[in-house]
PDB file of C-alpha atoms in Angstrom:
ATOM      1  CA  UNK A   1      56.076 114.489  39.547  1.00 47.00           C
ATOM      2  CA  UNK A   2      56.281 115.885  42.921  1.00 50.00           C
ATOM      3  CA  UNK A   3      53.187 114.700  45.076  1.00 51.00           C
ATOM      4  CA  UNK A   4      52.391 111.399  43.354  1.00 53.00           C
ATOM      5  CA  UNK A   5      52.996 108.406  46.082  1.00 53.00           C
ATOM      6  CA  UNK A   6      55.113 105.570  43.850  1.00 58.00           C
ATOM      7  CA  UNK A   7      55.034 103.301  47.366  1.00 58.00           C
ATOM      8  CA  UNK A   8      51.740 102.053  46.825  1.00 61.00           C
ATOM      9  CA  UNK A   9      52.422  98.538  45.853  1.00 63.00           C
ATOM     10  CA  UNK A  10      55.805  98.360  48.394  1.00 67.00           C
ATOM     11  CA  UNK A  11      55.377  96.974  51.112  1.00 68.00           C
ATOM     12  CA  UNK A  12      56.467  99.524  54.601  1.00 66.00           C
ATOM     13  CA  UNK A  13      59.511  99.903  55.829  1.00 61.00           C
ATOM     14  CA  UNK A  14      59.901  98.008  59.152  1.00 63.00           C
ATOM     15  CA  UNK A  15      60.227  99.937  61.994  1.00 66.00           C
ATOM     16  CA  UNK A  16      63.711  99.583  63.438  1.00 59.00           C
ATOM     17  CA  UNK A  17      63.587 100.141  67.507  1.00 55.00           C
ATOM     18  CA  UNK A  18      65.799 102.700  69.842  1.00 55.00           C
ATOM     19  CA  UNK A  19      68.371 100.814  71.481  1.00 54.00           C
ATOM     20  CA  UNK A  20      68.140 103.621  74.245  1.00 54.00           C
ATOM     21  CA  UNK A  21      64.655 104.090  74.588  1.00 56.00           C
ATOM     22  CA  UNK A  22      63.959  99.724  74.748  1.00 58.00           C
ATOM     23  CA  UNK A  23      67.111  98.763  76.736  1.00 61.00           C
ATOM     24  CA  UNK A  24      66.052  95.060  77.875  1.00 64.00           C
ATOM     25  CA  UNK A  25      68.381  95.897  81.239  1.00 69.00           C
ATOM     26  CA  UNK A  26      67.639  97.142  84.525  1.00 69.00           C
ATOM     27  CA  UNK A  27      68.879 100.690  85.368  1.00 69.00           C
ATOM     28  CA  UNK A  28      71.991 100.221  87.625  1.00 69.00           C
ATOM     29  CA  UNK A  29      71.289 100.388  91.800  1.00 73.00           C
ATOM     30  CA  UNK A  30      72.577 102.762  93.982  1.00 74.00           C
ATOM     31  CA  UNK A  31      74.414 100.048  95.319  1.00 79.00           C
ATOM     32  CA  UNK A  32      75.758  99.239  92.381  1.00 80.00           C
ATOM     33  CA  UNK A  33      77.228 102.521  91.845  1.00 79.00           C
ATOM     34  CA  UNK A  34      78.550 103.215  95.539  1.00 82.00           C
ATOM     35  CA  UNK A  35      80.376  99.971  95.519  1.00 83.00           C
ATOM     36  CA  UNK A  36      81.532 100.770  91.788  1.00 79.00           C
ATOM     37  CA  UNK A  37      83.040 103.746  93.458  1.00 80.00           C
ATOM     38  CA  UNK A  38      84.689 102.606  96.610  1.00 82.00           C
ATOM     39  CA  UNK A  39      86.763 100.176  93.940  1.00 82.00           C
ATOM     40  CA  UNK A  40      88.411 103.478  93.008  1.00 79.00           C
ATOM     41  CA  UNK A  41      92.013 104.284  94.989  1.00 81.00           C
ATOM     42  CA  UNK A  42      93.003 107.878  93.419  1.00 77.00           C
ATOM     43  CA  UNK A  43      96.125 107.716  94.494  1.00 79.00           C
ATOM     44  CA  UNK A  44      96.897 104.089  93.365  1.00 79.00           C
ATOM     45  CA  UNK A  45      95.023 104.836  89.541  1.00 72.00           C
ATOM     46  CA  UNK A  46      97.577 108.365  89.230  1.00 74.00           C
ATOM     47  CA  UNK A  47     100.497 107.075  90.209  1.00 79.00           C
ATOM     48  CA  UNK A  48     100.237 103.474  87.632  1.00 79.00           C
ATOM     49  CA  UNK A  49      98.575 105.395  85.113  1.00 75.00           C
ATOM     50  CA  UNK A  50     101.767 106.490  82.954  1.00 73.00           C
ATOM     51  CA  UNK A  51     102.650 103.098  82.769  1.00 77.00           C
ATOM     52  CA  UNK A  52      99.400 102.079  80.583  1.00 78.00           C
ATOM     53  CA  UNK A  53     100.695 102.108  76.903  1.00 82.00           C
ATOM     54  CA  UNK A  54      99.337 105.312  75.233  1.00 86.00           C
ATOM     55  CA  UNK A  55      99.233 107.930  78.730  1.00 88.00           C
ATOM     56  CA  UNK A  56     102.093 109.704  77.733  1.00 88.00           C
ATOM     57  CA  UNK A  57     101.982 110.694  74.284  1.00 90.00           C
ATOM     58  CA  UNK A  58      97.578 110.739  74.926  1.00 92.00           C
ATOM     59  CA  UNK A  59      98.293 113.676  77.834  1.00 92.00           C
ATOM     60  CA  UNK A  60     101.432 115.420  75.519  1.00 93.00           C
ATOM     61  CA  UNK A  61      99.591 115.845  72.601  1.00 94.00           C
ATOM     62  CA  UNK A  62      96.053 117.044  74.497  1.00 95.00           C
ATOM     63  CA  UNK A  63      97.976 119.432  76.857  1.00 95.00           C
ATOM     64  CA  UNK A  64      99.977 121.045  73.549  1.00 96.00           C
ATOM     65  CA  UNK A  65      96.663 121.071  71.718  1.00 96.00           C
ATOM     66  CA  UNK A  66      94.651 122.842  74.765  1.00 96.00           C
ATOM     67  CA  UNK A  67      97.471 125.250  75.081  1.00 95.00           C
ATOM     68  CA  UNK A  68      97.390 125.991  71.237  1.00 95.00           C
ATOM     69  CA  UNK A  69      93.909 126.777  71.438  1.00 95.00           C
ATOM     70  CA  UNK A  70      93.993 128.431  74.221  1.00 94.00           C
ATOM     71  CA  UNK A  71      96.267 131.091  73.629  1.00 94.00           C
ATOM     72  CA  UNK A  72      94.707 131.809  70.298  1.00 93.00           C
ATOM     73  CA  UNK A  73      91.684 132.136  71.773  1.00 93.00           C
ATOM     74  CA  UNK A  74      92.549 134.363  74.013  1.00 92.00           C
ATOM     75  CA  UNK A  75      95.017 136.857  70.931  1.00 92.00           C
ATOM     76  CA  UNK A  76      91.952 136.658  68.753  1.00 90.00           C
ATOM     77  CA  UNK A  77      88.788 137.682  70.909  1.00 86.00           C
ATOM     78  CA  UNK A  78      90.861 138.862  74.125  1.00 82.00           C
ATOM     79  CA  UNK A  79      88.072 136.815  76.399  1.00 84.00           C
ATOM     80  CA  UNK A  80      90.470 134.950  78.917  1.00 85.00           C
ATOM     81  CA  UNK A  81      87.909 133.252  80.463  1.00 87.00           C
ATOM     82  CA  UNK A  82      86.597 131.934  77.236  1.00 89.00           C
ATOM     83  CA  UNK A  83      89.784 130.951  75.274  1.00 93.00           C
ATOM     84  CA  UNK A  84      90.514 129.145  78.972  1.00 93.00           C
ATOM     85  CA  UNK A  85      87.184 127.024  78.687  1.00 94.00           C
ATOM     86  CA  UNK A  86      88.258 126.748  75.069  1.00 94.00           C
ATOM     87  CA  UNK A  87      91.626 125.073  75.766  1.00 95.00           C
ATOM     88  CA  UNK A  88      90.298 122.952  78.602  1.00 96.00           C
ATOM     89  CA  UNK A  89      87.777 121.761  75.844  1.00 96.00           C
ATOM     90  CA  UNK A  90      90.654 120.901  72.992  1.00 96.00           C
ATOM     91  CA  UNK A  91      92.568 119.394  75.751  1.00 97.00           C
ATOM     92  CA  UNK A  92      90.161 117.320  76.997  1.00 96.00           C
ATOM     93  CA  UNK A  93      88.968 116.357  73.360  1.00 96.00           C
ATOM     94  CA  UNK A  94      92.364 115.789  72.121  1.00 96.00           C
ATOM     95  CA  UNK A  95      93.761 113.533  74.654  1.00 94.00           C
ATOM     96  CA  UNK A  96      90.421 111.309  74.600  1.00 94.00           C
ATOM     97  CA  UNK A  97      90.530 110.647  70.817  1.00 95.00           C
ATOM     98  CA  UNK A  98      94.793 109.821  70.850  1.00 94.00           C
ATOM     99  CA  UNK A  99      94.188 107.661  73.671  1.00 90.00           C
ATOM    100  CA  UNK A 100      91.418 105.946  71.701  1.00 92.00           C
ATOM    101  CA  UNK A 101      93.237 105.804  68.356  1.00 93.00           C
ATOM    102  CA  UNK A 102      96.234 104.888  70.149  1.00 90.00           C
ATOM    103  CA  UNK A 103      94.384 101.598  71.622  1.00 89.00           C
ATOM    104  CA  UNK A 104      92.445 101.017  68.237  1.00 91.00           C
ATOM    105  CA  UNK A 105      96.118 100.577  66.892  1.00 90.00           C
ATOM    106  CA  UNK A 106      96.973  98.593  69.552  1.00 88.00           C
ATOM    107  CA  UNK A 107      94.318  96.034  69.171  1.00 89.00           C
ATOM    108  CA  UNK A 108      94.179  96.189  65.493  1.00 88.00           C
ATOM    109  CA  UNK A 109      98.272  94.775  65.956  1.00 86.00           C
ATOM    110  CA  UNK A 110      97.041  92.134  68.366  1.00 86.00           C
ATOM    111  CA  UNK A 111      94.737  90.843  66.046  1.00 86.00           C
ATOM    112  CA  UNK A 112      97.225  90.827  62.731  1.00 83.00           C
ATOM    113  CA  UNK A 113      99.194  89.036  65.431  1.00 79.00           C
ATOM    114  CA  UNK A 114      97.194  86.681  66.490  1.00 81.00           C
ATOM    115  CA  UNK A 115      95.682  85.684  63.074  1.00 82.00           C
ATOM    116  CA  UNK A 116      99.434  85.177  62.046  1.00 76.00           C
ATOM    117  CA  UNK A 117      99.248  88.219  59.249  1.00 76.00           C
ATOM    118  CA  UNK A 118     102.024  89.860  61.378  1.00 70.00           C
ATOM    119  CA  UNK A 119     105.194  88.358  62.382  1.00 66.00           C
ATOM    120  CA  UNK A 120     105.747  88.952  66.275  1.00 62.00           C
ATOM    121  CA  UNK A 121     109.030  90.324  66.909  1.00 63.00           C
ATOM    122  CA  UNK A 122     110.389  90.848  70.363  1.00 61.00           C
ATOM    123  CA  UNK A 123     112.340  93.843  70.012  1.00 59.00           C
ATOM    124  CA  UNK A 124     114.481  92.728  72.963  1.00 62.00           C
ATOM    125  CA  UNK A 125     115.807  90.432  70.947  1.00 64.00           C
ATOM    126  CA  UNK A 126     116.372  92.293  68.271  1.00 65.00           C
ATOM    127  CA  UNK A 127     118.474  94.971  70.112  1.00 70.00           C
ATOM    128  CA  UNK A 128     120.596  92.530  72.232  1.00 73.00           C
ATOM    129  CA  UNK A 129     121.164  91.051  68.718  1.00 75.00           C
ATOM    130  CA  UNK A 130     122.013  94.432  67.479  1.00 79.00           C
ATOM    131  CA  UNK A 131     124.176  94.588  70.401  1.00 81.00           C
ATOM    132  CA  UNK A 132     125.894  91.404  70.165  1.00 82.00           C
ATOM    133  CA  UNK A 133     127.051  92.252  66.172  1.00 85.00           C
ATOM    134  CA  UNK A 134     128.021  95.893  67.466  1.00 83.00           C
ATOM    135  CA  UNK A 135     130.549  94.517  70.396  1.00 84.00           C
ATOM    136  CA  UNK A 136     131.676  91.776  67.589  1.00 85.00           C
ATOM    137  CA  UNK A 137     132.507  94.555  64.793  1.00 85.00           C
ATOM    138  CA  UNK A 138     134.303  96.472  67.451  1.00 82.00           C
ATOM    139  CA  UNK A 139     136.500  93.272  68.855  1.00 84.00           C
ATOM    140  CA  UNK A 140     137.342  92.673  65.192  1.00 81.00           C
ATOM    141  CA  UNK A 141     138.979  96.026  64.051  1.00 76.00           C
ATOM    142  CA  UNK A 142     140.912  95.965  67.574  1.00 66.00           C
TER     143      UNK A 142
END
């Protein structure tokens, strides 16, 4: 029965509101932003960055992804400057979502860890322990 209105007797759906169009907070200040900048040190954030967990494997995987793309981009439709904004894309995309998924997995183990659902294990110990029964096997057959 296409046309007939069975919502008559329902009450309306309420009307949910746009978190971005009735943000309750201020727009950030100039200042704020200028002094959010001047915290940056280039030079500092490049050089400690491939010792965050996740950098290296985030930057492998986007920059074998980009180049993937890239270069078939560039066989199929011959465009160079194309399959180039191509690969920058894929390269760009690819290295944000590992990084992501890489810290998702990261926090999803600290909080099996911390809810006791996952056994820590230092794996220090476990290789000097490893160690330890390696050097004894070897003192025994001498």
């Amino acid at each position: 029965m296409a046309g007939v209105n069975n919502n008559k007797d329902k009450e309306p759906l309420p009307e949910i509101p746009l978190p971005l169009l009735n943000d309750p907070r201020p727009a950030p200040d100039a200042d704020q932003v200028v002094s959010a900048f001047k915290t940056l040190e280039p030079t500092r954030d490049l050089t400690t960055m491939s010792k965050s967990p996740c950098a290296k494997e985030s930057f492998i995987d986007g920059a074998a992804v980009g180049l993937g793309i890239g270069l078939m981009k560039a066989m199929r439709s011959g465009a160079n400057r194309s399959a180039a904004n191509w690969g920058f894309g894929a390269f760009v995309l690819m290295t944000v979502g590992t990084w992501e998924y890489c810290h998702f997995k990261i926090r999803e183990r600290r909080q099996l860890m911390s809810s006791g659902q996952m056994p820590v294990i230092n794996t220090i110990d476990v290789d000097a322990a490893k160690r330890r029964e390696a050097i004894a096997a070897r003192q025994r057959d001498v």
